[in-house]
Amino acid sequence: MRSKPIPLTTVPGTTLGGGCSSTSSCGSASVVTDAEIAEKVANHPCYSQEAHQYYARMHVAVAPGCNIQCNYCNRKFDCANESRPGVTSRKLTPDEALAKVKLVASEIKQMSVLGIAGPGDPLANPRNTFRTLELVARDCPDIRLCLSTNGLKLLDHIDRIEALGIDHVTITINMIDPEVGERIYPWVVFQGKRYRGRDASKVLSERQLAGLQALTERKILCKVNSVMIPGVNDDHLVEVSRTVKGMGAFLHNVMPLVSAPEHGTHYGLTGQRGPTPQELKALQDRCEGDDGADMNMMRHCRQCRADAVGLLGEDRSDEFGPETYLGRADDGTLEYDLAGRREVHADIERWREEVRATRGSLQIEASGVRAPDEVVLVAVATKGGGVVNQHFGHADEFWIYEAGPNWAKLAQTRSVARYCAGPSECDDESKLDKTIRLLSDCRAVLCSKVGPEPSRALSAAGIEPVEVYDLIDQAVAEAGRRLVGSHGPSAHEDHGTPVAVTGQRGAR
Ligand code: CLF
Ligand code: SF4
C-alpha cells in the first residue's frame, strides 16, 4: 500500500471509511451478502458508504412542481450558497439535462449515478422526469438511474420505473402516524382533491407504504429518507425505521431538519429547531440498534441540492453552468466516452481492492461480532485518497468515527456551516469556536497539520489534536487503541503541542 501513490487524479477528494471487509458495504458499513444487492450498491455513492469515497452522483433539476407541502420546504428560495433538498439555481428541460449529464460524465468519469431529486417531486412531473431518464438510459448506458420522491404517485408509475431499469428509489417518509404527520404536512393534492390536516397525512402515508411495498416486491432497491424534527417526529422515527425495514427497505437515512428564518419555510419562520449532531447520532444509533429497529442506517448523507454534482462531500455544480453544455448536445462535441469511463472505474475498483486488503491485514473492522465494549469519537479532516490529509484550518467538514482497538466505524459527517445554529448564535463566533463546538463530544481530531493557536484551543476543550498522514482507518483505530480506557480531557499534558504520528503507517 505504502509504495502506491494514492490516485487522486482518478479519485479526487475521496476518503476511506468504514472498515467493512465485504466486497461492498451498505450505507451502514455492514456486510451485504446478497450478490444482486451487492452489485447494485457497489458504485452507488448514497447506498454504499464505501462507494461514496470513490464515486460521484449528479442531479438534474427537471422536476419543479410538487403535489404536497412539507413544512420544511420552500422551493421559491434560490441561493447558490444554500445546500438542502429542494434548492436549485436553474430548471432544465430533458434535452438540456441530457447534455449536462454527458458533459459531467466526460469531465467527472467516476460519476456513476444520475438522480432526479427535485426541486419539486419527480413523480409530480412525470413527463420531464421519465423523458430525461429515457434519454440518459439511451445515451449513457453505464450510468445508474435514481429517483427520490415523496411517494404519493409511486403506484401510478411503478411499471415505468421498472421498465426503465431505475433500480434505486428513495421515498421520504417522515411518519406513519397521521397525528404526527399533520404537524409536518399542511396539505396534499391527490387525484384532483386537496386534503388538509390529518386526512392529508393519512392519504400520503398509505400511498408511501403501498409504493414501498410494490417497489420491494419488484426487487427495486429502496432507501427511506426521514427528516428528524425534534419534538415532532424524533421519537416516532424508530417505529418508522422498524416498519420500513419490515417492508423490505434496504437503507434508512435519518437527516437533520435544516431550518432557519431566512429559508422562508414554515419551520424556519416559526422557530422550529433542527437536531444537534449528538441528538441525530443517538436517534440513528437507536434505529440501528437491535433493541430499536435493527436497520441499516445511512451515515454519510450530505442533503444535496437538486442540481448537485460531484462526490457527496463536494459540490461542483458551479463548474457546470448552462454556458458549458447548452448548444453542445447536437454539435458532436459532447461525445460519451464509455471506454474512458470504464477504464477509470476499473482503476477505482483495483484501488478499492488494495485498500480492503490493507484493512483486512490490519484486522480493522466497522461492524460485526468483534465490536469493542467501549469506543470514543474522533474527528477526521480529509480531502481525499482514503487518507488523513487535510489541514485542520482548511476543513469545512469532519468525519466522525467511532474509534476503538481494531475498530474504525464512520458514525457521521459534520459540516461546520450546516450545524451553525443561525445568525443569533453564530455571528460573533469564529470558525475555530464553531468547529470546537461541533466536535465537543470528540476525544481527538486527526489532521495533516494544525497551527499552534487552534492546537491550544482544541486541547483546552479536551480534544486532542493529532497530526498524522495515514490511512484513515489505521489512524482512527490507532487513536482508539490509545484513547479507549484513558479518561480525562486529553491524553497529552502539553497543551498546544499536537500529538505527531506522521509516518507511522506500516510500522506495526
Ligand atoms: Fe441523488 Fe438521492 Fe439518488 Fe443519492 S442523493 S436521488 S439517493 S443519487 Fe444521497 Fe444526497 Fe443524501 Fe440523497 S447524499 S440527499 S441520500
Ligand atoms: Fe418540497 Fe419535496 Fe416536500 Fe415537495 S415533497 S414540498 S419538493 S420537500
XYZ file of C-alpha atoms and ligand atoms in Angstrom:
531
model
C 0.000 0.000 0.000
C 2.613 2.455 1.045
C 4.513 2.431 -2.193
C 1.456 3.024 -4.360
C 0.617 6.661 -4.920
C -2.928 7.472 -3.968
C -4.694 8.080 -7.269
C -6.093 11.482 -6.531
C -6.474 12.239 -10.202
C -8.696 9.228 -10.557
C -10.453 9.508 -7.248
C -10.348 13.167 -6.324
C -11.481 14.136 -2.898
C -12.077 10.610 -1.769
C -11.622 9.180 1.655
C -11.799 5.722 3.024
C -14.185 4.853 5.695
C -15.945 2.009 7.296
C -13.810 -0.975 7.850
C -16.061 -3.426 6.192
C -14.178 -6.219 4.584
C -17.050 -7.285 2.362
C -16.880 -6.718 -1.359
C -19.427 -3.981 -0.935
C -20.637 -2.148 2.073
C -24.060 -0.706 2.547
C -24.760 2.698 3.991
C -24.098 1.454 7.493
C -20.950 -0.460 6.505
C -22.485 -3.784 7.489
C -21.860 -6.740 5.231
C -24.007 -7.154 2.135
C -24.405 -10.832 1.442
C -26.953 -10.856 -1.374
C -24.951 -10.777 -4.626
C -27.661 -8.957 -6.552
C -27.886 -6.196 -3.958
C -24.100 -6.027 -3.636
C -23.873 -5.380 -7.368
C -26.494 -2.631 -7.187
C -24.846 -0.767 -4.334
C -21.229 -1.331 -5.376
C -20.803 2.021 -7.117
C -23.762 3.969 -5.749
C -22.386 6.704 -3.504
C -25.533 7.017 -1.404
C -26.311 3.343 -0.923
C -22.741 2.350 -0.112
C -20.653 4.168 2.430
C -17.508 2.754 0.903
C -18.533 3.691 -2.640
C -19.173 7.286 -1.653
C -15.469 7.728 -1.150
C -14.832 6.955 -4.814
C -17.928 7.551 -6.925
C -19.861 10.720 -7.621
C -23.511 11.467 -8.278
C -25.249 14.200 -10.146
C -28.763 15.557 -10.027
C -30.608 17.306 -12.823
C -33.293 19.737 -11.781
C -36.052 18.825 -14.228
C -38.941 18.498 -11.782
C -40.141 21.878 -10.467
C -43.679 21.114 -9.258
C -44.866 19.304 -6.186
C -48.142 17.752 -5.081
C -47.714 18.133 -1.339
C -46.417 20.769 1.047
C -43.818 19.947 3.673
C -43.288 22.447 6.464
C -39.521 22.373 5.865
C -39.640 23.184 2.144
C -39.659 26.421 0.202
C -38.844 25.927 -3.448
C -39.012 29.646 -4.174
C -35.801 30.124 -2.264
C -32.788 30.060 -4.530
C -29.329 30.771 -3.276
C -26.082 29.455 -4.719
C -24.696 29.092 -1.205
C -27.626 27.128 0.004
C -27.422 23.399 0.173
C -30.508 21.479 1.066
C -33.083 19.424 -0.804
C -35.450 21.423 -2.956
C -32.905 24.084 -3.837
C -31.534 24.639 -7.334
C -30.336 27.508 -9.447
C -31.824 26.577 -12.832
C -34.535 24.256 -14.020
C -33.662 22.145 -17.066
C -35.548 20.582 -19.958
C -34.880 16.879 -20.621
C -32.645 17.726 -23.610
C -30.649 20.223 -21.566
C -30.383 17.679 -18.797
C -29.013 15.069 -21.205
C -26.394 17.498 -22.476
C -25.351 18.318 -18.923
C -25.159 14.638 -17.956
C -22.935 13.890 -20.958
C -20.634 16.769 -20.139
C -20.330 15.867 -16.478
C -19.825 12.188 -17.340
C -16.862 13.098 -19.524
C -15.341 15.536 -17.005
C -16.015 13.525 -13.834
C -15.659 9.953 -15.013
C -16.301 8.494 -11.577
C -19.825 9.953 -11.739
C -21.823 6.746 -11.619
C -25.363 7.802 -10.756
C -27.882 10.245 -12.126
C -30.532 11.158 -9.599
C -33.672 13.184 -10.057
C -34.499 14.759 -6.749
C -36.432 17.894 -7.441
C -36.505 20.740 -6.863
C -40.113 19.510 -6.589
C -41.246 15.911 -6.701
C -40.056 13.898 -9.736
C -43.310 11.972 -9.962
C -45.385 15.136 -9.838
C -43.535 15.979 -13.092
C -43.621 12.577 -14.789
C -43.237 13.786 -18.363
C -39.930 15.606 -17.754
C -38.653 13.056 -15.291
C -39.185 9.987 -17.444
C -38.135 11.659 -20.684
C -34.846 12.669 -19.032
C -34.262 9.179 -17.705
C -35.093 7.633 -21.079
C -32.589 9.877 -22.844
C -29.856 9.130 -20.340
C -30.546 5.388 -20.427
C -30.298 5.553 -24.226
C -27.043 7.517 -24.466
C -25.234 6.745 -21.205
C -25.622 3.019 -20.620
C -23.263 2.763 -17.638
C -24.978 5.402 -15.529
C -27.318 4.176 -12.812
C -30.697 5.847 -12.601
C -32.016 7.009 -9.264
C -35.189 8.723 -8.094
C -36.081 10.469 -4.878
C -39.793 11.028 -4.297
C -42.366 11.829 -1.656
C -44.049 8.589 -2.749
C -47.545 9.946 -3.361
C -47.572 8.919 -7.035
C -45.318 5.874 -6.906
C -48.043 3.334 -7.593
C -49.122 5.224 -10.724
C -45.647 4.974 -12.240
C -44.296 1.735 -10.921
C -44.408 -0.088 -14.260
C -42.486 2.672 -15.974
C -39.917 2.798 -13.194
C -39.308 -0.902 -13.567
C -39.296 -0.842 -17.376
C -36.700 1.940 -17.436
C -34.374 -0.008 -15.150
C -34.467 2.538 -12.343
C -33.108 0.308 -9.637
C -32.745 2.804 -6.805
C -35.717 4.690 -5.403
C -35.762 6.841 -2.298
C -39.017 7.675 -0.545
C -39.112 10.416 2.044
C -41.193 9.006 4.879
C -41.332 11.243 7.928
C -44.170 9.478 9.710
C -46.518 6.542 9.577
C -48.971 8.126 12.009
C -51.208 10.903 10.625
C -51.307 12.502 14.065
C -47.578 13.109 13.723
C -47.955 13.905 10.038
C -50.406 16.758 10.493
C -47.573 18.739 12.114
C -45.390 18.179 9.034
C -47.747 18.351 6.044
C -50.340 21.130 5.785
C -51.783 19.747 2.543
C -51.625 17.029 -0.084
C -53.207 17.061 -3.535
C -54.254 13.623 -4.676
C -56.444 12.705 -7.642
C -57.533 16.302 -8.071
C -58.571 16.779 -4.461
C -56.770 18.844 -1.844
C -56.565 17.123 1.548
C -55.680 19.008 4.705
C -54.779 18.206 8.293
C -54.779 14.603 9.401
C -56.533 13.441 6.208
C -53.618 14.713 4.123
C -51.100 12.683 6.104
C -53.330 9.618 6.039
C -53.510 9.660 2.242
C -49.790 10.320 1.946
C -48.754 7.624 4.391
C -50.970 4.974 2.816
C -49.606 5.738 -0.624
C -45.995 5.837 0.561
C -46.172 2.447 2.238
C -48.054 0.863 -0.657
C -45.451 2.294 -3.040
C -42.604 0.942 -0.922
C -44.192 -2.472 -0.832
C -44.681 -2.503 -4.608
C -41.069 -1.472 -5.229
C -39.550 -4.075 -2.954
C -41.765 -6.777 -4.443
C -40.188 -5.897 -7.800
C -36.718 -6.030 -6.253
C -36.098 -2.328 -6.786
C -33.694 -1.194 -4.097
C -35.360 1.276 -1.730
C -33.947 3.787 0.646
C -36.163 5.709 3.032
C -35.212 9.260 3.936
C -36.669 10.806 7.082
C -36.204 14.348 8.304
C -35.645 14.413 12.060
C -37.758 17.202 13.531
C -37.182 17.477 17.287
C -40.397 17.385 19.264
C -42.409 16.421 16.180
C -41.281 13.045 14.859
C -37.975 12.239 16.561
C -39.295 9.524 18.883
C -41.593 8.242 16.169
C -38.797 7.589 13.674
C -37.678 4.358 15.355
C -41.135 2.995 14.591
C -40.842 4.292 11.030
C -37.499 2.513 10.732
C -38.934 -0.743 12.030
C -41.922 -0.503 9.679
C -39.971 0.219 6.511
C -37.449 -2.449 7.323
C -40.319 -4.922 7.654
C -41.482 -3.872 4.201
C -38.110 -4.543 2.631
C -36.424 -1.112 2.572
C -32.680 -1.566 2.238
C -31.469 1.561 3.965
C -32.802 4.296 6.250
C -31.387 7.789 6.099
C -32.389 9.951 9.057
C -31.378 13.514 8.195
C -31.418 16.599 10.391
C -34.031 19.281 9.780
C -32.347 22.294 8.177
C -34.290 25.284 9.410
C -33.566 28.993 9.565
C -35.849 32.025 9.237
C -34.083 33.178 6.057
C -35.158 29.976 4.264
C -38.745 31.213 4.439
C -40.110 27.793 5.362
C -42.899 27.290 7.867
C -40.500 25.707 10.331
C -37.892 28.387 9.740
C -40.380 31.164 10.339
C -41.895 29.555 13.419
C -38.581 28.801 15.110
C -38.659 25.018 14.828
C -35.115 23.931 15.548
C -33.162 21.122 13.957
C -31.407 18.436 15.995
C -27.876 18.704 17.315
C -25.345 16.263 15.822
C -25.452 14.346 19.086
C -29.252 14.042 19.007
C -29.100 12.892 15.397
C -26.477 10.250 16.133
C -28.401 8.996 19.162
C -31.516 8.502 17.031
C -29.566 6.849 14.213
C -27.980 4.546 16.786
C -31.416 3.657 18.164
C -32.720 2.822 14.695
C -29.619 0.734 14.027
C -29.535 -0.990 17.420
C -31.147 -4.373 17.766
C -33.319 -3.091 20.599
C -34.611 -0.498 18.142
C -35.290 -1.292 14.524
C -32.043 -3.140 13.711
C -31.995 -1.233 10.433
C -29.154 -0.385 8.050
C -28.583 3.309 8.608
C -27.020 5.767 6.186
C -24.481 7.959 7.987
C -22.927 9.892 5.145
C -25.789 11.880 3.573
C -24.938 15.488 2.675
C -28.514 16.662 1.958
C -27.793 17.549 -1.633
C -29.186 20.315 -3.746
C -31.479 19.379 -6.612
C -28.631 20.222 -9.036
C -25.713 18.799 -7.057
C -22.694 17.460 -8.971
C -19.666 15.585 -7.670
C -18.654 13.452 -4.745
C -21.054 13.701 -1.831
C -18.647 15.759 0.234
C -18.106 18.318 -2.503
C -20.402 20.215 -4.807
C -19.039 21.048 -8.245
C -22.318 22.293 -9.713
C -20.781 25.746 -10.190
C -18.371 24.307 -12.793
C -21.254 23.148 -14.973
C -23.283 26.266 -15.618
C -25.567 26.386 -18.678
C -22.862 28.028 -20.816
C -20.786 24.838 -20.521
C -23.328 22.461 -22.075
C -26.146 24.354 -23.805
C -25.945 24.117 -27.569
C -23.417 21.311 -27.451
C -25.914 18.452 -27.419
C -26.098 18.081 -31.182
C -22.880 19.596 -32.493
C -20.783 16.493 -31.895
C -18.627 17.994 -29.159
C -20.317 16.031 -26.411
C -19.158 12.512 -27.142
C -19.899 9.933 -24.484
C -16.568 8.343 -23.620
C -17.783 4.951 -22.440
C -14.375 3.291 -22.819
C -12.627 6.053 -20.879
C -15.194 5.847 -18.119
C -14.816 2.079 -17.862
C -11.063 2.466 -17.533
C -11.436 4.921 -14.668
C -13.954 2.706 -12.908
C -11.648 -0.291 -13.285
C -8.816 1.763 -11.719
C -11.069 2.665 -8.826
C -12.005 -0.952 -8.266
C -8.355 -2.026 -8.266
C -7.553 0.640 -5.707
C -10.535 -0.362 -3.551
C -9.273 -3.932 -3.533
C -5.884 -2.814 -2.292
C -7.411 -0.724 0.431
C -9.616 -3.607 1.551
C -6.612 -5.893 1.631
C -4.700 -3.445 3.818
C -7.676 -3.031 6.126
C -8.013 -6.798 6.318
C -4.355 -7.320 7.130
C -4.659 -4.811 9.978
C -7.848 -6.555 11.138
C -9.699 -3.271 11.325
C -13.468 -3.621 11.356
C -16.526 -1.398 11.390
C -19.248 -3.902 12.111
C -19.792 -7.418 13.268
C -19.265 -9.523 16.327
C -15.962 -8.032 17.391
C -17.409 -4.638 18.273
C -15.477 -3.249 21.234
C -17.306 -2.653 24.508
C -16.103 0.908 24.609
C -15.406 3.356 21.814
C -14.508 7.021 21.666
C -15.415 9.519 18.977
C -12.637 11.003 16.879
C -12.923 13.549 14.089
C -11.029 13.261 10.805
C -10.046 16.027 8.381
C -9.555 14.673 4.890
C -9.614 15.864 1.332
C -9.026 12.644 -0.487
C -7.470 9.330 -1.173
C -8.548 7.467 1.931
C -6.006 9.309 3.998
C -5.991 11.818 6.806
C -4.572 14.566 4.652
C -6.279 17.847 5.350
C -5.059 20.804 7.384
C -7.335 21.394 10.364
C -7.840 25.012 9.394
C -8.880 24.126 5.843
C -11.567 21.622 6.806
C -15.192 22.676 6.489
C -16.393 19.176 7.167
C -15.247 16.500 9.599
C -15.856 12.779 9.506
C -16.781 11.486 12.930
C -15.599 7.967 13.674
C -16.233 5.575 16.481
C -12.695 4.500 17.387
C -11.500 1.541 19.359
C -8.751 -1.051 19.177
C -9.124 -2.511 15.639
C -12.315 -0.521 15.250
C -12.995 2.387 12.879
C -16.645 2.999 12.097
C -17.872 6.116 10.361
C -20.695 7.426 12.524
C -21.477 10.791 10.970
C -20.211 13.614 8.839
C -20.472 17.113 10.246
C -20.227 20.323 8.316
C -19.209 23.441 10.187
C -21.669 25.582 8.239
C -24.614 23.186 8.328
C -24.698 22.879 12.088
C -24.285 26.565 12.660
C -27.492 27.389 14.534
C -28.145 30.646 12.722
C -27.027 34.247 12.949
C -28.190 34.818 16.526
C -25.733 32.263 17.883
C -23.048 32.301 15.248
C -22.457 35.839 14.043
C -19.803 36.637 16.592
C -18.322 33.183 16.741
C -15.085 32.417 14.897
C -14.802 29.400 12.645
C -12.465 27.880 15.219
C -15.004 28.308 18.005
C -17.767 26.849 15.814
C -15.578 23.887 14.935
C -14.706 23.219 18.552
C -18.397 23.350 19.454
C -19.142 20.965 16.571
C -16.532 18.495 17.815
C -17.239 18.869 21.518
C -18.006 15.169 22.010
C -14.841 14.012 20.217
C -11.719 12.954 22.087
C -9.329 13.742 19.243
C -9.155 15.339 15.831
C -6.882 13.724 13.236
C -5.499 16.075 10.607
C -2.379 16.504 8.497
C -1.401 19.753 10.203
C -2.748 22.070 12.849
C -1.477 25.504 13.820
C -0.360 26.414 17.356
C -3.400 28.544 18.198
C -6.072 26.011 17.193
C -3.977 23.291 18.757
C -4.041 25.102 22.104
C -7.768 25.819 21.805
C -8.569 22.201 20.940
C -6.507 20.902 23.832
C -8.124 23.350 26.218
C -11.509 21.987 25.084
C -10.380 18.416 25.774
C -9.971 17.478 22.109
C -6.539 16.081 21.352
C -5.052 17.460 18.124
C -3.229 14.670 16.288
C -1.043 15.341 13.267
C -0.977 12.282 11.067
C -0.718 11.393 7.380
C -2.010 7.876 7.115
C -4.894 5.665 6.046
C -7.946 6.912 7.875
C -8.942 3.512 9.204
C -5.485 2.838 10.526
C -5.148 6.260 12.148
C -8.619 6.008 13.700
C -8.048 2.520 15.091
C -4.690 3.608 16.467
C -6.292 6.616 18.177
C -8.965 4.298 19.563
C -6.374 1.895 20.913
C -4.672 4.751 22.722
C -7.738 6.645 23.932
C -10.199 3.956 24.952
C -9.820 3.475 28.662
C -7.834 6.669 29.075
C -10.025 9.322 30.598
C -9.669 12.998 31.210
C -9.818 15.856 28.802
C -6.742 14.942 26.818
C -4.217 12.174 26.705
C -1.310 14.568 26.454
C -0.294 17.095 29.039
C 1.441 19.728 26.969
C -1.499 21.757 25.743
C -0.679 23.253 22.419
C 1.573 20.522 21.120
C -0.222 18.205 18.758
C 0.500 14.522 19.011
C 2.502 13.741 15.877
C 2.201 10.285 14.432
C 3.028 11.184 10.852
C 4.896 8.479 9.068
C 3.873 5.661 11.376
C 1.919 3.870 8.695
C 3.046 0.327 8.276
C 5.145 0.413 11.449
C 3.084 -2.258 13.134
Fe -29.433 11.593 -5.556
Fe -30.751 10.625 -3.568
Fe -30.206 9.116 -5.628
Fe -28.314 9.827 -3.977
S -28.729 11.966 -3.179
S -31.503 10.876 -5.661
S -30.064 8.527 -3.483
S -28.216 9.917 -6.195
Fe -27.595 10.878 -1.352
Fe -27.767 13.442 -1.450
Fe -28.316 12.214 0.802
Fe -29.925 11.976 -1.256
S -26.335 12.250 -0.198
S -29.541 13.830 -0.186
S -29.181 10.349 0.062
Fe -40.661 20.217 -1.012
Fe -40.058 17.690 -1.565
Fe -41.853 18.263 0.340
Fe -42.467 18.639 -2.214
S -42.036 16.675 -1.220
S -42.862 20.060 -0.541
S -40.479 19.321 -3.045
S -39.634 18.744 0.361
